[in-house]
Amino acid sequence: MLLNAGQTAPSFSLPDADMETVDLASYLGTKNIVLFFYAKDGTPGCIREATDFSDHEQEFAEQGCLVFGISRDDCLQHAEFRDREGIGLALLSDADGTVCKQYGVWQAKEVDGRKKFGVVRSTFIIDRVGIIRHALYNVNYKGHALDVLRLVKEMNS
């Protein structure tokens, strides 16, 4: 089931690359949140997307916004990916795929004529009260971080 703007963001608690728990509810009332879901640590598009968001982390912070990347990779893979690529933002591990399913990003794809499930690159902008302001499915990583930053700035104005 796909999520839409205006819906309450599904709550979750996930470990980051350092195995510290990130609980979405703990930011309610204080921060806007950007969640970007990506397929796999270390793949070319995912490297570009994660490093682009990381490169603009300060600008997001100036907008009162935290950015989290989520994939099904485990915490150790996230730590290696973060350290190798110089990513400053938190990468969260949804190893069992529960949060991917809650956000509707775990979808069937056709690969070589066979149906296969995987993460569809998607981003959600969640306001301070926990409402999804933008649900962006099947996005292209090129220029995406700046597009999301623009949406956050518009949301704040």
PDB file of C-alpha atoms in Angstrom:
ATOM      1  CA  MET A   1       0.000   0.000   0.000  1.00  0.00           C
ATOM      2  CA  LEU A   2       1.429   3.359  -1.036  1.00  0.00           C
ATOM      3  CA  LEU A   3       1.400   6.271   1.373  1.00  0.00           C
ATOM      4  CA  ASN A   4       0.170   9.728   0.432  1.00  0.00           C
ATOM      5  CA  ALA A   5       0.688  13.298   1.570  1.00  0.00           C
ATOM      6  CA  GLY A   6      -1.567  14.071   4.521  1.00  0.00           C
ATOM      7  CA  GLN A   7      -1.275  10.634   6.117  1.00  0.00           C
ATOM      8  CA  THR A   8       0.413  10.048   9.464  1.00  0.00           C
ATOM      9  CA  ALA A   9       3.906   8.642   8.961  1.00  0.00           C
ATOM     10  CA  PRO A  10       4.223   5.057  10.226  1.00  0.00           C
ATOM     11  CA  SER A  11       6.252   5.035  13.421  1.00  0.00           C
ATOM     12  CA  PHE A  12       9.374   2.899  13.707  1.00  0.00           C
ATOM     13  CA  SER A  13      12.520   2.192  15.704  1.00  0.00           C
ATOM     14  CA  LEU A  14      15.544   1.038  13.713  1.00  0.00           C
ATOM     15  CA  PRO A  15      19.243   0.645  14.470  1.00  0.00           C
ATOM     16  CA  ASP A  16      21.751   2.886  12.718  1.00  0.00           C
ATOM     17  CA  ALA A  17      25.244   1.973  11.518  1.00  0.00           C
ATOM     18  CA  ASP A  18      26.532   2.256  15.097  1.00  0.00           C
ATOM     19  CA  MET A  19      23.695   0.052  16.398  1.00  0.00           C
ATOM     20  CA  GLU A  20      22.086   3.024  18.180  1.00  0.00           C
ATOM     21  CA  THR A  21      18.285   2.980  17.984  1.00  0.00           C
ATOM     22  CA  VAL A  22      16.581   5.763  16.053  1.00  0.00           C
ATOM     23  CA  ASP A  23      12.930   6.166  17.047  1.00  0.00           C
ATOM     24  CA  LEU A  24      10.851   8.357  14.726  1.00  0.00           C
ATOM     25  CA  ALA A  25       8.485   9.314  17.576  1.00  0.00           C
ATOM     26  CA  SER A  26      11.344  10.906  19.528  1.00  0.00           C
ATOM     27  CA  TYR A  27      11.567  13.695  16.918  1.00  0.00           C
ATOM     28  CA  LEU A  28       7.882  14.614  16.913  1.00  0.00           C
ATOM     29  CA  GLY A  29       7.329  18.216  17.847  1.00  0.00           C
ATOM     30  CA  THR A  30      10.957  19.184  17.257  1.00  0.00           C
ATOM     31  CA  LYS A  31      12.230  18.218  13.786  1.00  0.00           C
ATOM     32  CA  ASN A  32      11.106  17.721  10.227  1.00  0.00           C
ATOM     33  CA  ILE A  33      12.333  14.377   8.897  1.00  0.00           C
ATOM     34  CA  VAL A  34      13.429  13.212   5.459  1.00  0.00           C
ATOM     35  CA  LEU A  35      13.512   9.453   4.949  1.00  0.00           C
ATOM     36  CA  PHE A  36      15.113   8.204   1.764  1.00  0.00           C
ATOM     37  CA  PHE A  37      14.803   4.504   1.019  1.00  0.00           C
ATOM     38  CA  TYR A  38      17.435   2.980  -1.229  1.00  0.00           C
ATOM     39  CA  ALA A  39      18.163  -0.520  -2.497  1.00  0.00           C
ATOM     40  CA  LYS A  40      21.681  -1.432  -1.420  1.00  0.00           C
ATOM     41  CA  ASP A  41      24.846  -0.005   0.093  1.00  0.00           C
ATOM     42  CA  GLY A  42      27.637   0.436  -2.424  1.00  0.00           C
ATOM     43  CA  THR A  43      25.677   0.394  -5.686  1.00  0.00           C
ATOM     44  CA  PRO A  44      26.399   3.358  -7.984  1.00  0.00           C
ATOM     45  CA  GLY A  45      22.996   5.077  -7.760  1.00  0.00           C
ATOM     46  CA  CYS A  46      22.746   4.501  -4.023  1.00  0.00           C
ATOM     47  CA  ILE A  47      26.247   5.895  -3.450  1.00  0.00           C
ATOM     48  CA  ARG A  48      25.330   9.022  -5.395  1.00  0.00           C
ATOM     49  CA  GLU A  49      22.013   9.490  -3.604  1.00  0.00           C
ATOM     50  CA  ALA A  50      23.436   8.963  -0.099  1.00  0.00           C
ATOM     51  CA  THR A  51      26.457  11.204  -0.692  1.00  0.00           C
ATOM     52  CA  ASP A  52      24.262  13.933  -2.233  1.00  0.00           C
ATOM     53  CA  PHE A  53      21.991  13.964   0.824  1.00  0.00           C
ATOM     54  CA  SER A  54      25.062  13.887   3.077  1.00  0.00           C
ATOM     55  CA  ASP A  55      26.670  16.794   1.179  1.00  0.00           C
ATOM     56  CA  HIS A  56      23.578  18.923   1.961  1.00  0.00           C
ATOM     57  CA  GLU A  57      23.095  17.713   5.543  1.00  0.00           C
ATOM     58  CA  GLN A  58      23.967  21.138   6.998  1.00  0.00           C
ATOM     59  CA  GLU A  59      21.429  22.883   4.758  1.00  0.00           C
ATOM     60  CA  PHE A  60      18.746  20.423   5.884  1.00  0.00           C
ATOM     61  CA  ALA A  61      19.757  21.051   9.519  1.00  0.00           C
ATOM     62  CA  GLU A  62      19.359  24.799   8.954  1.00  0.00           C
ATOM     63  CA  GLN A  63      15.763  24.015   7.969  1.00  0.00           C
ATOM     64  CA  GLY A  64      15.196  22.098  11.223  1.00  0.00           C
ATOM     65  CA  CYS A  65      15.308  18.825   9.325  1.00  0.00           C
ATOM     66  CA  LEU A  66      17.079  15.515   9.923  1.00  0.00           C
ATOM     67  CA  VAL A  67      17.811  13.127   7.043  1.00  0.00           C
ATOM     68  CA  PHE A  68      17.900   9.339   7.407  1.00  0.00           C
ATOM     69  CA  GLY A  69      18.736   6.751   4.742  1.00  0.00           C
ATOM     70  CA  ILE A  70      17.026   3.361   5.066  1.00  0.00           C
ATOM     71  CA  SER A  71      17.841   0.077   3.353  1.00  0.00           C
ATOM     72  CA  ARG A  72      17.673  -3.606   4.214  1.00  0.00           C
ATOM     73  CA  ASP A  73      21.450  -3.842   4.651  1.00  0.00           C
ATOM     74  CA  ASP A  74      22.638  -4.681   8.160  1.00  0.00           C
ATOM     75  CA  CYS A  75      24.350  -2.258  10.567  1.00  0.00           C
ATOM     76  CA  LEU A  76      27.853  -3.517   9.771  1.00  0.00           C
ATOM     77  CA  GLN A  77      27.338  -3.040   6.012  1.00  0.00           C
ATOM     78  CA  HIS A  78      25.987   0.469   6.721  1.00  0.00           C
ATOM     79  CA  ALA A  79      29.041   1.333   8.828  1.00  0.00           C
ATOM     80  CA  GLU A  80      31.420   0.154   6.101  1.00  0.00           C
ATOM     81  CA  PHE A  81      29.449   2.026   3.417  1.00  0.00           C
ATOM     82  CA  ARG A  82      29.283   5.218   5.521  1.00  0.00           C
ATOM     83  CA  ASP A  83      32.994   5.159   6.321  1.00  0.00           C
ATOM     84  CA  ARG A  84      34.111   4.266   2.786  1.00  0.00           C
ATOM     85  CA  GLU A  85      31.978   6.978   1.128  1.00  0.00           C
ATOM     86  CA  GLY A  86      32.304   9.657   3.846  1.00  0.00           C
ATOM     87  CA  ILE A  87      28.568   9.800   4.528  1.00  0.00           C
ATOM     88  CA  GLY A  88      27.721  11.959   7.529  1.00  0.00           C
ATOM     89  CA  LEU A  89      24.050  11.203   7.975  1.00  0.00           C
ATOM     90  CA  ALA A  90      22.501   8.220   9.752  1.00  0.00           C
ATOM     91  CA  LEU A  91      21.875   5.057   7.754  1.00  0.00           C
ATOM     92  CA  LEU A  92      19.191   2.866   9.295  1.00  0.00           C
ATOM     93  CA  SER A  93      18.968  -0.906   8.972  1.00  0.00           C
ATOM     94  CA  ASP A  94      15.570  -2.396   8.155  1.00  0.00           C
ATOM     95  CA  ALA A  95      16.961  -5.915   7.823  1.00  0.00           C
ATOM     96  CA  ASP A  96      13.591  -7.682   8.032  1.00  0.00           C
ATOM     97  CA  GLY A  97      11.890  -5.193   5.692  1.00  0.00           C
ATOM     98  CA  THR A  98       9.083  -4.228   8.080  1.00  0.00           C
ATOM     99  CA  VAL A  99       9.511  -0.476   7.646  1.00  0.00           C
ATOM    100  CA  CYS A 100       9.995  -0.834   3.876  1.00  0.00           C
ATOM    101  CA  LYS A 101       6.617  -2.579   3.756  1.00  0.00           C
ATOM    102  CA  GLN A 102       4.956   0.019   6.041  1.00  0.00           C
ATOM    103  CA  TYR A 103       6.096   2.790   3.705  1.00  0.00           C
ATOM    104  CA  GLY A 104       5.123   0.890   0.545  1.00  0.00           C
ATOM    105  CA  VAL A 105       8.622   0.813  -0.929  1.00  0.00           C
ATOM    106  CA  TRP A 106       8.979  -3.006  -0.953  1.00  0.00           C
ATOM    107  CA  GLN A 107       7.525  -3.724  -4.374  1.00  0.00           C
ATOM    108  CA  ALA A 108       7.490  -6.342  -7.078  1.00  0.00           C
ATOM    109  CA  LYS A 109       9.756  -5.645 -10.036  1.00  0.00           C
ATOM    110  CA  GLU A 110      10.222  -7.612 -13.203  1.00  0.00           C
ATOM    111  CA  VAL A 111      13.829  -8.668 -13.720  1.00  0.00           C
ATOM    112  CA  ASP A 112      14.711 -10.836 -16.738  1.00  0.00           C
ATOM    113  CA  GLY A 113      11.052 -11.788 -17.105  1.00  0.00           C
ATOM    114  CA  ARG A 114      10.765 -12.918 -13.486  1.00  0.00           C
ATOM    115  CA  LYS A 115       8.928 -11.221 -10.658  1.00  0.00           C
ATOM    116  CA  LYS A 116      11.305 -10.152  -7.909  1.00  0.00           C
ATOM    117  CA  PHE A 117      10.745  -7.976  -4.841  1.00  0.00           C
ATOM    118  CA  GLY A 118      13.003  -5.095  -3.952  1.00  0.00           C
ATOM    119  CA  VAL A 119      13.184  -1.577  -2.550  1.00  0.00           C
ATOM    120  CA  VAL A 120      11.877   1.111  -4.889  1.00  0.00           C
ATOM    121  CA  ARG A 121      13.948   4.286  -4.431  1.00  0.00           C
ATOM    122  CA  SER A 122      11.550   6.575  -2.546  1.00  0.00           C
ATOM    123  CA  THR A 123      11.643   9.610  -0.264  1.00  0.00           C
ATOM    124  CA  PHE A 124       9.255  10.907   2.384  1.00  0.00           C
ATOM    125  CA  ILE A 125       9.186  14.376   3.907  1.00  0.00           C
ATOM    126  CA  ILE A 126       7.559  14.287   7.332  1.00  0.00           C
ATOM    127  CA  ASP A 127       6.655  17.439   9.239  1.00  0.00           C
ATOM    128  CA  ARG A 128       7.173  18.096  12.941  1.00  0.00           C
ATOM    129  CA  VAL A 129       3.786  16.661  13.898  1.00  0.00           C
ATOM    130  CA  GLY A 130       4.410  13.398  12.036  1.00  0.00           C
ATOM    131  CA  ILE A 131       2.350  14.035   8.899  1.00  0.00           C
ATOM    132  CA  ILE A 132       3.750  13.033   5.510  1.00  0.00           C
ATOM    133  CA  ARG A 133       3.981  16.214   3.461  1.00  0.00           C
ATOM    134  CA  HIS A 134       5.521  14.560   0.382  1.00  0.00           C
ATOM    135  CA  ALA A 135       5.594  10.876  -0.611  1.00  0.00           C
ATOM    136  CA  LEU A 136       7.913  10.494  -3.604  1.00  0.00           C
ATOM    137  CA  TYR A 137       8.057   6.990  -5.092  1.00  0.00           C
ATOM    138  CA  ASN A 138      10.342   5.664  -7.813  1.00  0.00           C
ATOM    139  CA  VAL A 139      12.599   8.719  -7.816  1.00  0.00           C
ATOM    140  CA  ASN A 140      15.732   9.311  -9.854  1.00  0.00           C
ATOM    141  CA  TYR A 141      18.765   9.953  -7.643  1.00  0.00           C
ATOM    142  CA  LYS A 142      20.184  12.652  -9.953  1.00  0.00           C
ATOM    143  CA  GLY A 143      19.552  16.027  -8.327  1.00  0.00           C
ATOM    144  CA  HIS A 144      17.083  14.445  -5.928  1.00  0.00           C
ATOM    145  CA  ALA A 145      18.650  15.733  -2.687  1.00  0.00           C
ATOM    146  CA  LEU A 146      18.403  19.347  -3.900  1.00  0.00           C
ATOM    147  CA  ASP A 147      14.795  18.808  -5.038  1.00  0.00           C
ATOM    148  CA  VAL A 148      13.949  17.487  -1.575  1.00  0.00           C
ATOM    149  CA  LEU A 149      15.760  20.402   0.086  1.00  0.00           C
ATOM    150  CA  ARG A 150      13.669  22.810  -2.005  1.00  0.00           C
ATOM    151  CA  LEU A 151      10.463  21.040  -0.878  1.00  0.00           C
ATOM    152  CA  VAL A 152      11.557  21.273   2.773  1.00  0.00           C
ATOM    153  CA  LYS A 153      12.266  24.997   2.375  1.00  0.00           C
ATOM    154  CA  GLU A 154       8.822  25.503   0.777  1.00  0.00           C
ATOM    155  CA  MET A 155       7.207  23.548   3.607  1.00  0.00           C
ATOM    156  CA  ASN A 156       8.902  25.832   6.160  1.00  0.00           C
ATOM    157  CA  SER A 157       7.932  29.113   4.459  1.00  0.00           C
TER     158      SER A 157
END
